[in-house]
Short mmCIF file of C-alpha atoms in Angstrom, two decimals:
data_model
loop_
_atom_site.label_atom_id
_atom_site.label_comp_id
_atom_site.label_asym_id
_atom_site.label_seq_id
_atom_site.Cartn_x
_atom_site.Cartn_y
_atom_site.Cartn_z
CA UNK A 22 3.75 -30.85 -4.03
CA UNK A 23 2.92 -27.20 -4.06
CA UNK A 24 5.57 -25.01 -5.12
CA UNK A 25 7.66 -22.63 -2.51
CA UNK A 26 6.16 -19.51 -2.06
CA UNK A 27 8.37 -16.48 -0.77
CA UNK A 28 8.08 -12.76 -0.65
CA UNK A 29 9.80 -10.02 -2.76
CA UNK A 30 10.75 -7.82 -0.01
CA UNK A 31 12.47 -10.92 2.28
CA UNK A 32 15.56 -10.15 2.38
CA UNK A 33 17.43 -7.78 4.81
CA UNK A 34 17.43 -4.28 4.35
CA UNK A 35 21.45 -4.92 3.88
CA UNK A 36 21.23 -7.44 1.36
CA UNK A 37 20.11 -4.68 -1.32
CA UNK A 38 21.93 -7.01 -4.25
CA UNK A 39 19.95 -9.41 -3.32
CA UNK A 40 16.52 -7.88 -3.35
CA UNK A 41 17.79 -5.70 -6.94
CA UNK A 42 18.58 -9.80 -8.53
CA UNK A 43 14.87 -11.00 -7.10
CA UNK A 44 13.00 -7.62 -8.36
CA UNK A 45 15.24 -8.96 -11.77
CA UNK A 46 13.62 -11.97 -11.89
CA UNK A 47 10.07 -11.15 -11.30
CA UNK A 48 10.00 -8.72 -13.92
CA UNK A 49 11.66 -11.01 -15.98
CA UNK A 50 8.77 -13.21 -15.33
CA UNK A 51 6.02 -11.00 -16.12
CA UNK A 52 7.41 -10.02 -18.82
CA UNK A 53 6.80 -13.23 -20.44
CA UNK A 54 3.89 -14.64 -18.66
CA UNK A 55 0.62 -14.49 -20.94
CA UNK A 56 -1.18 -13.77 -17.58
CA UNK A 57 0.45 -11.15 -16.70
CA UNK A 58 0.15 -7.00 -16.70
CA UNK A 59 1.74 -3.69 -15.73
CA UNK A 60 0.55 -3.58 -12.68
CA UNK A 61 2.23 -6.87 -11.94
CA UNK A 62 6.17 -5.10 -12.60
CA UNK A 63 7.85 -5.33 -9.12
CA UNK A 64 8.46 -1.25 -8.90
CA UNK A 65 4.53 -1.02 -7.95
CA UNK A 66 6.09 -2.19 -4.50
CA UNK A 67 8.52 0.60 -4.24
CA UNK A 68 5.67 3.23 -4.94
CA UNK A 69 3.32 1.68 -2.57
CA UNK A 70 5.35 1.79 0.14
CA UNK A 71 7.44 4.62 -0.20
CA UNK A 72 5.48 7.10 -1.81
CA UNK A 73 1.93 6.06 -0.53
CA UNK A 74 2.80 4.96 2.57
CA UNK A 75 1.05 1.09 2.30
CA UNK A 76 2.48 -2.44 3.14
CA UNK A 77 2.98 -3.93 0.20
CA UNK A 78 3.26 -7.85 0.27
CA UNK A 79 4.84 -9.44 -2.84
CA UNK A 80 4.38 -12.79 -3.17
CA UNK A 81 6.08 -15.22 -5.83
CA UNK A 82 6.19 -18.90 -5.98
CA UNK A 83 9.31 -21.20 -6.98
CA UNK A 84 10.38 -24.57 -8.30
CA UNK A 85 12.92 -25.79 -8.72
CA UNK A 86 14.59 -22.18 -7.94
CA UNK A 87 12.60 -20.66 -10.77
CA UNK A 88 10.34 -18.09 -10.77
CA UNK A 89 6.74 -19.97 -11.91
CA UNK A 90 4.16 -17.07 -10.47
CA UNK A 91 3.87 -13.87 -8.94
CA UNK A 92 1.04 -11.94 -6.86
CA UNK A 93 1.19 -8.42 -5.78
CA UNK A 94 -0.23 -7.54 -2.74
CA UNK A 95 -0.63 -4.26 -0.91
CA UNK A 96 -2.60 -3.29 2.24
CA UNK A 97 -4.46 -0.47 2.17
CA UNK A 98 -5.88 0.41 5.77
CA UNK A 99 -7.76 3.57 6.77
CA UNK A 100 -10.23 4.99 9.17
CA UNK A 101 -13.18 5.81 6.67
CA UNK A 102 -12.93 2.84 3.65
CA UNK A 103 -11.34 -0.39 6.09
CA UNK A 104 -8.60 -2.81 6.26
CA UNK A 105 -8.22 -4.22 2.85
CA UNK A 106 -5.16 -6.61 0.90
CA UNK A 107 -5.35 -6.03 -2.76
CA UNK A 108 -3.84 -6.75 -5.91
CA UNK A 109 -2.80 -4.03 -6.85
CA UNK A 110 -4.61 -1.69 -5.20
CA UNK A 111 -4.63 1.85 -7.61
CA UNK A 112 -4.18 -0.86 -10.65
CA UNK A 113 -6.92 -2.04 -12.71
CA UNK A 114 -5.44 -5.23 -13.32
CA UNK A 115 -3.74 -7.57 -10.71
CA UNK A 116 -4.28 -11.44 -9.11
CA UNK A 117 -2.13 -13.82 -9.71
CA UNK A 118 -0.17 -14.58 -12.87
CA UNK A 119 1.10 -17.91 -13.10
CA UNK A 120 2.97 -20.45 -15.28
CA UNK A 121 0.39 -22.98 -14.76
CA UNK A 122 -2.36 -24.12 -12.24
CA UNK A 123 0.37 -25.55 -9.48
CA UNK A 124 2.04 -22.36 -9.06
CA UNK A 125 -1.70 -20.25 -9.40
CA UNK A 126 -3.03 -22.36 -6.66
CA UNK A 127 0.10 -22.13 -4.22
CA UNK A 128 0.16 -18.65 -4.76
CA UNK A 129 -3.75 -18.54 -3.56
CA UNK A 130 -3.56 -20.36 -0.66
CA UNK A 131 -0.59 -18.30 0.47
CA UNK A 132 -2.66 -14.76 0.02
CA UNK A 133 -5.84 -16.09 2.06
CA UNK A 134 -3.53 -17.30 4.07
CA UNK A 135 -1.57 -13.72 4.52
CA UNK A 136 -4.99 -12.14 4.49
CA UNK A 137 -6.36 -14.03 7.90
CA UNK A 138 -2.98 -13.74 9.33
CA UNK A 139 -3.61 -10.28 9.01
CA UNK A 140 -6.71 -9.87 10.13
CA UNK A 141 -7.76 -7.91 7.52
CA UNK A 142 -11.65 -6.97 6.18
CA UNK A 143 -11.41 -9.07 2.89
CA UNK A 144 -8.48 -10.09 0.51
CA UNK A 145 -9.82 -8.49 -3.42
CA UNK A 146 -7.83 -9.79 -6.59
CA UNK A 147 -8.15 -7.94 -9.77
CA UNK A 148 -8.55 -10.54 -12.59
CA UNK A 149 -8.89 -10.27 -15.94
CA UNK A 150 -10.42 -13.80 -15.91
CA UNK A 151 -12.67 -15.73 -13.46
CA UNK A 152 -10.18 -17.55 -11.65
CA UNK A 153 -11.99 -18.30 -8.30
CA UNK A 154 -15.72 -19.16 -9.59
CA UNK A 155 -16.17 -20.15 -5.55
CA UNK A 156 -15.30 -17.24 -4.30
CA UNK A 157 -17.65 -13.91 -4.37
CA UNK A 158 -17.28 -11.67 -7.38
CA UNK A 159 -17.88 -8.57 -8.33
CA UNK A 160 -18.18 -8.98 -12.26
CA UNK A 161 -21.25 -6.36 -13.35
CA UNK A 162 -19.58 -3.00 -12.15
CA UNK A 163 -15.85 -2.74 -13.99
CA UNK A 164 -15.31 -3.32 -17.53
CA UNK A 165 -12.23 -2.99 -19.42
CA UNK A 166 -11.39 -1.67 -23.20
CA UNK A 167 -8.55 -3.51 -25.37
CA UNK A 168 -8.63 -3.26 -29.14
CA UNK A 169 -5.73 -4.21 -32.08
CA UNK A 170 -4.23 -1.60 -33.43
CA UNK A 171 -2.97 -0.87 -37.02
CA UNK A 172 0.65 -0.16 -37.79
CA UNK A 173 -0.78 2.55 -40.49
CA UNK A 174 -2.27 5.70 -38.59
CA UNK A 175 -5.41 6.51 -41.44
CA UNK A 176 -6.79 2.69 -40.85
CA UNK A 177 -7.02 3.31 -37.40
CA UNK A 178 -8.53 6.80 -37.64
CA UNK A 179 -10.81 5.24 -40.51
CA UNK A 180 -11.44 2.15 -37.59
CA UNK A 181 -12.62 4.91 -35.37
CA UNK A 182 -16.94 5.19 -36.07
CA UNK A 183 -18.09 7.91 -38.00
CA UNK A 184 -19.40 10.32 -35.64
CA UNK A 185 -16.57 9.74 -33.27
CA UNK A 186 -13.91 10.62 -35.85
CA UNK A 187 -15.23 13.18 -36.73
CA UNK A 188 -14.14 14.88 -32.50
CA UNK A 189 -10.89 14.10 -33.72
CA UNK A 190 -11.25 16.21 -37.33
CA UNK A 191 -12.64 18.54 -34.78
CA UNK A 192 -9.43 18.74 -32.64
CA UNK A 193 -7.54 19.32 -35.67
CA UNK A 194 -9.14 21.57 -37.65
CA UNK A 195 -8.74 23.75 -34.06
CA UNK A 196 -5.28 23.43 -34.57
CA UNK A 197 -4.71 21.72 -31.43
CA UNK A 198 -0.87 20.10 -31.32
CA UNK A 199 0.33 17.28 -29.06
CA UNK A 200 3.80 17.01 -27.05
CA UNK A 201 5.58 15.20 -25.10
CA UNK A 202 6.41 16.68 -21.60
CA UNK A 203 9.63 15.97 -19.94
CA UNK A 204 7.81 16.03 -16.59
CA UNK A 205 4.38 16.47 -15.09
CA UNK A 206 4.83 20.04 -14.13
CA UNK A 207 1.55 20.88 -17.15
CA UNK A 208 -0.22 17.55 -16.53
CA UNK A 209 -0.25 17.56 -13.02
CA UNK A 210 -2.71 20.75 -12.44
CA UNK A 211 -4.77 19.38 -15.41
CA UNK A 212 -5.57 16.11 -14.01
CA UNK A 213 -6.07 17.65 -10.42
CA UNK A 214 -8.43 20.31 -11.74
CA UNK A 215 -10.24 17.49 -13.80
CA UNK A 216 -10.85 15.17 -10.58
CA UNK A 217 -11.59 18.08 -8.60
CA UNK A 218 -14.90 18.58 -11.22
CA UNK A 219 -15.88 15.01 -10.99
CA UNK A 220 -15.93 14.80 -7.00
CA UNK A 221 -12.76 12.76 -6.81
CA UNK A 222 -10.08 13.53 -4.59
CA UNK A 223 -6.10 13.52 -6.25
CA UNK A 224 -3.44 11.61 -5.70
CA UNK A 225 -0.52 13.38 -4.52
CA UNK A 226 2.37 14.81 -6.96
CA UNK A 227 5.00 12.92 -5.57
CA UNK A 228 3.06 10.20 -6.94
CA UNK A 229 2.95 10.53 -10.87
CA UNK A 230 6.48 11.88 -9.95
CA UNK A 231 7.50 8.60 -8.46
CA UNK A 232 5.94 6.42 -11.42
CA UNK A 233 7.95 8.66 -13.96
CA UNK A 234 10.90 8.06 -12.18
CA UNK A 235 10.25 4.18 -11.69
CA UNK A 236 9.03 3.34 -14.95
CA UNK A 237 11.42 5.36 -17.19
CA UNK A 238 10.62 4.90 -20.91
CA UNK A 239 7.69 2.59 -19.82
CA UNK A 240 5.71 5.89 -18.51
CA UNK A 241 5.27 9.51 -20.28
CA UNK A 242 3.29 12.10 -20.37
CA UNK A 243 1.44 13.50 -23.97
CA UNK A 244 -0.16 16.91 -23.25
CA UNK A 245 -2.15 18.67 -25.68
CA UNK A 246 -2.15 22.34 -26.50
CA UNK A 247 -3.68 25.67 -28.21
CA UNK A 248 -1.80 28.38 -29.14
CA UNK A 249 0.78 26.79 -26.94
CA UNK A 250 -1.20 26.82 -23.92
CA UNK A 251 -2.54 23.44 -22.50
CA UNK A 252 -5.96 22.15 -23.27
CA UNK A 253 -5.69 18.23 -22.29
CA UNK A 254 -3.22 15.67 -20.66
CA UNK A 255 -2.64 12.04 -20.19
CA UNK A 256 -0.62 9.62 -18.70
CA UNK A 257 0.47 6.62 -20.33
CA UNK A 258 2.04 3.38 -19.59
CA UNK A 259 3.69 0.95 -21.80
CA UNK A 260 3.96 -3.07 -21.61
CA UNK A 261 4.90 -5.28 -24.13
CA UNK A 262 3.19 -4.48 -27.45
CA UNK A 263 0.52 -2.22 -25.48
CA UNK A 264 -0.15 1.34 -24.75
CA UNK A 265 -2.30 2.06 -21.84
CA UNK A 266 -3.58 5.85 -21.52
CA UNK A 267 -4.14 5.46 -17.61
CA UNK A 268 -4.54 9.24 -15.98
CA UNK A 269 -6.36 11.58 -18.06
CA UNK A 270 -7.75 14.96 -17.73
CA UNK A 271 -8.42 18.28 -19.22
CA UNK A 272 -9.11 21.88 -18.69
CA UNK A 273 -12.44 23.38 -18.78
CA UNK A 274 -11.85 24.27 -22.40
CA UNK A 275 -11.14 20.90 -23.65
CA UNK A 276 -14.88 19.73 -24.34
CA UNK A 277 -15.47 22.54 -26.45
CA UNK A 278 -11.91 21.91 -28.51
CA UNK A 279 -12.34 18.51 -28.96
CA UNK A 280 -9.29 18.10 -26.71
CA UNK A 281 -9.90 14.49 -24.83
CA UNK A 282 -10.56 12.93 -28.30
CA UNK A 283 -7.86 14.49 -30.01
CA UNK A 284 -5.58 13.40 -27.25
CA UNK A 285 -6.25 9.97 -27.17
CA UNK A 286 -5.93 10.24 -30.92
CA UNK A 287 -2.81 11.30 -30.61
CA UNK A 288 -1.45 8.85 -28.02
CA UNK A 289 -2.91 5.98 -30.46
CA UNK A 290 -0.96 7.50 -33.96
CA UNK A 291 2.22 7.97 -31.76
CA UNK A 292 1.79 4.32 -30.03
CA UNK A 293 1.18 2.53 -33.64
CA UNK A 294 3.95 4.59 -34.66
CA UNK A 295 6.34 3.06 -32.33
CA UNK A 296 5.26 -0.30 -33.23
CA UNK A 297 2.69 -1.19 -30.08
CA UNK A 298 0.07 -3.29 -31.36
CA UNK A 299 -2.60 -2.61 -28.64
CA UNK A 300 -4.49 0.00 -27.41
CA UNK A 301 -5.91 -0.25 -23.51
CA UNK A 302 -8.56 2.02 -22.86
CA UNK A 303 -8.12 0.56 -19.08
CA UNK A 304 -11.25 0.01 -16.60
CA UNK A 305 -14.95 2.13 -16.68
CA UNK A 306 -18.03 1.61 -14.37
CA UNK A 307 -20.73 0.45 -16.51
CA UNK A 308 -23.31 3.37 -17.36
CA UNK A 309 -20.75 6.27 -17.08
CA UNK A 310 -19.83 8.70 -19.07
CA UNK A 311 -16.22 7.55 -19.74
CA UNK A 312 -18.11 4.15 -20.33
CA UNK A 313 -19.64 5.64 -23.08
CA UNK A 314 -16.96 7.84 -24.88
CA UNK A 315 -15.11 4.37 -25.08
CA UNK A 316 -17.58 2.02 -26.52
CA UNK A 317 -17.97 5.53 -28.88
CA UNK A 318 -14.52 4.58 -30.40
CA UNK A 319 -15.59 1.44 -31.45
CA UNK A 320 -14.18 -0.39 -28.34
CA UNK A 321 -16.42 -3.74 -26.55
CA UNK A 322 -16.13 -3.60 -23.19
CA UNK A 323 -14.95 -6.49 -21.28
CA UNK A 324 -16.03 -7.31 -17.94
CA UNK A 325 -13.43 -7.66 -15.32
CA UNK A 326 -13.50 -9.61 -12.03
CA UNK A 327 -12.58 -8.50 -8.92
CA UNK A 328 -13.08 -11.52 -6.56
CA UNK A 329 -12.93 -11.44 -2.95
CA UNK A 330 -11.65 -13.91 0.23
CA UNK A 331 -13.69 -12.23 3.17
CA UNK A 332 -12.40 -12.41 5.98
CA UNK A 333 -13.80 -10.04 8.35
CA UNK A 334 -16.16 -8.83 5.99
CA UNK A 335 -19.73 -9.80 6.03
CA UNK A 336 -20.47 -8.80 1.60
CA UNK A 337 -18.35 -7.56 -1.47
CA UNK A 338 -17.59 -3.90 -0.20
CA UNK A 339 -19.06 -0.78 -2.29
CA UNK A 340 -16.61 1.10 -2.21
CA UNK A 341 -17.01 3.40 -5.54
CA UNK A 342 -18.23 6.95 -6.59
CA UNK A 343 -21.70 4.75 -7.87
CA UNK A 344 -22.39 3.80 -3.77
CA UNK A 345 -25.90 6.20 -2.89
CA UNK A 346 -23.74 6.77 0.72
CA UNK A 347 -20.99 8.69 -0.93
CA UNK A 348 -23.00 10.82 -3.03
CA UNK A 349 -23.25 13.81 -0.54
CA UNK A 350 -19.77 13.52 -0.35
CA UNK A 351 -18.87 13.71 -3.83
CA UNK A 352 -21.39 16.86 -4.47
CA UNK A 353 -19.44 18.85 -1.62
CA UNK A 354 -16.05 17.59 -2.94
CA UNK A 355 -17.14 19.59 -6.31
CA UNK A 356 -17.84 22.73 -4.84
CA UNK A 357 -14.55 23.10 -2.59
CA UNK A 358 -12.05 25.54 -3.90
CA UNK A 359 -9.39 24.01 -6.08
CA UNK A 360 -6.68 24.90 -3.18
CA UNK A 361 -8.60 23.08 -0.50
CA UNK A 362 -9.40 20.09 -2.96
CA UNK A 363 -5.66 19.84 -4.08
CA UNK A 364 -4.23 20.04 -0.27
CA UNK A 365 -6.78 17.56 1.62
CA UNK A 366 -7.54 15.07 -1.75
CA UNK A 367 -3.70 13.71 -1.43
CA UNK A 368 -4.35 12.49 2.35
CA UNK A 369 -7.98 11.05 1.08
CA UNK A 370 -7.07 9.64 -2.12
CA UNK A 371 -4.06 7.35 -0.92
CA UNK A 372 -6.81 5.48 1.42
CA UNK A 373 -8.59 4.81 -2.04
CA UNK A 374 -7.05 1.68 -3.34
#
């Protein structure tokens, strides 16, 4: 018999205990579940809805009143990139993590379900793992970067090949320091000008506000600096025994400084300092340059697979800065004035998933 599958958010707006106890559980869940990530903790719901303005769809399945899986959903629907249910749509990671194969496929069946119910273009789960071979995949685009990490700082800067380590001797011998910032008032217009140069539209502020604020001690913000001014920023999340460096960016200075591979250096001493025993690099298109300056620090990628339920749909959709179509797009993005870019990207970049 298939086990019960119910939603996160089911319960009346009045019965707030009772949605605080079930938000209790889940994480409790993922937090143990082998299969599971950061992007599977139930406050990705909250920020979805509230802060970008999505339907978020939680899904978990019971037995025996016991949580035995869980799979994030949120629908992301917009004018220029479709009608799209996704888990987790602004994560790398997502699908289903389950206690076993029962609870994985009851969970399935209940998001295709959603997904025609819905009407939406096609339903997209973010696995680690194929977990759908049936189903089409897009497996040759995304790859991910996980490595161990020492508890000693010098064997993981010694881990780090030659020519790579030696950017990082370059960010110190420019006496570049590292912080951490209370807030994102420095990283924020770091990360915005950063996009900006790529042809990327930004995420709102409210929105690193909102995971700060949601993800306390699990979320903060290492900024590095020159003569006290900043040169490079990142983002971080924290899960279990891992550290994953998720936002990133840099001032126009920083390439010359050494400043993105001092800062990553620095999140990795402070993370094996703390005792977190993996390092995340998180998801890069293959033949990119952030591709590259990952596999530089001695990092394999992994290829992730994003599988997809059509429904509406007629193929896998393209939607990614490597599409021909959007290249006009991004070359004009580049050349707007940082103002312009930082008040219209917000509105764009929320329709991204």
């Amino acid at each position: 018999m298939p086990d019960q599958v119910k939603r996160l958010d089911a319960a009346p707006k009045a019965a707030v205990d009772t949605l605080a106890a079930t938000e209790a559980a889940w994480d409790a869940f993922v937090e143990q579940c082998p299969d599971a990530t950061f992007f599977h903790r139930a406050g990705w719901r909250r920020i979805l809805e509230e802060t970008l303005g999505h339907r978020a769809h939680y899904l978990y399945s019971e037995r025996a009143g016991a949580i035995t899986g869980v799979l994030p959903l949120g629908q992301v629907k917009s004018l220029l990139f479709g009608n799209a249910l996704i888990s987790v749509p602004f994560c790398v990671y997502g699908g289903v993590a389950a206690q076993d194969q029962q609870a994985a496929a009851s969970l399935t069946a209940a998001a295709r379900a959603l997904a025609e119910e819905l009407g939406v273009d096609y339903l997209e789960l973010r696995h680690r793992q194929r977990r759908n071979p049936d189903w089409p995949c897009k497996d040759d685009l995304y790859v991910t970067f996980r490595k161990a990490i020492d508890p000693e700082p010098e064997k993981n800067l010694q881990a780090i090949p030659r020519k790579q380590r030696a950017m990082v001797r370059k960010g110190i011998k420019n006496a570049l320091q590292s912080e951490l910032d209370p807030g994102i008032a420095r990283f924020y217009p770091i990360y915005a000008s950063s996009v900006q140069r790529l042809g990327t539209p930004v995420l709102p502020r409210r929105y690193f506000q909102a995971l700060r604020q949601t993800f306390g001690d699990a979320c903060d913000v290492v900024t590095t600096t020159k003569d006290g001014e900043p040169v490079s920023s990142v983002l971080n999340f924290y899960f279990r025994d891992q550290v994953l460096p998720y936002y990133g960016g840099g001032t126009e200075q920083a390439r010359a400084l050494a400043g993105f591979d001092f800062l990553y250096w620095e999140v990795m001493r402070r993370a094996c300092e703390q005792g977190y025993r993996w390092f995340d690099y998180g998801r890069s298109k293959r033949g990119t340059g952030s591709f590259s300056f990952k596999k530089n620090w001695g990092f394999e990628p992994q290829p992730l697979y994003y599988e997809y339920h059509l429904v509406r749909a007629q193929r896998i959709p393209e939607i990614n800065p490597l599409n021909p179509k959007y290249r006009l797009f991004i070359a004009g993005w580049k050349r707007l004035p940082l103002f312009v870019a930082n008040r219209l990207g917000p509105w764009l970049a929320r329709s991204i998933g």
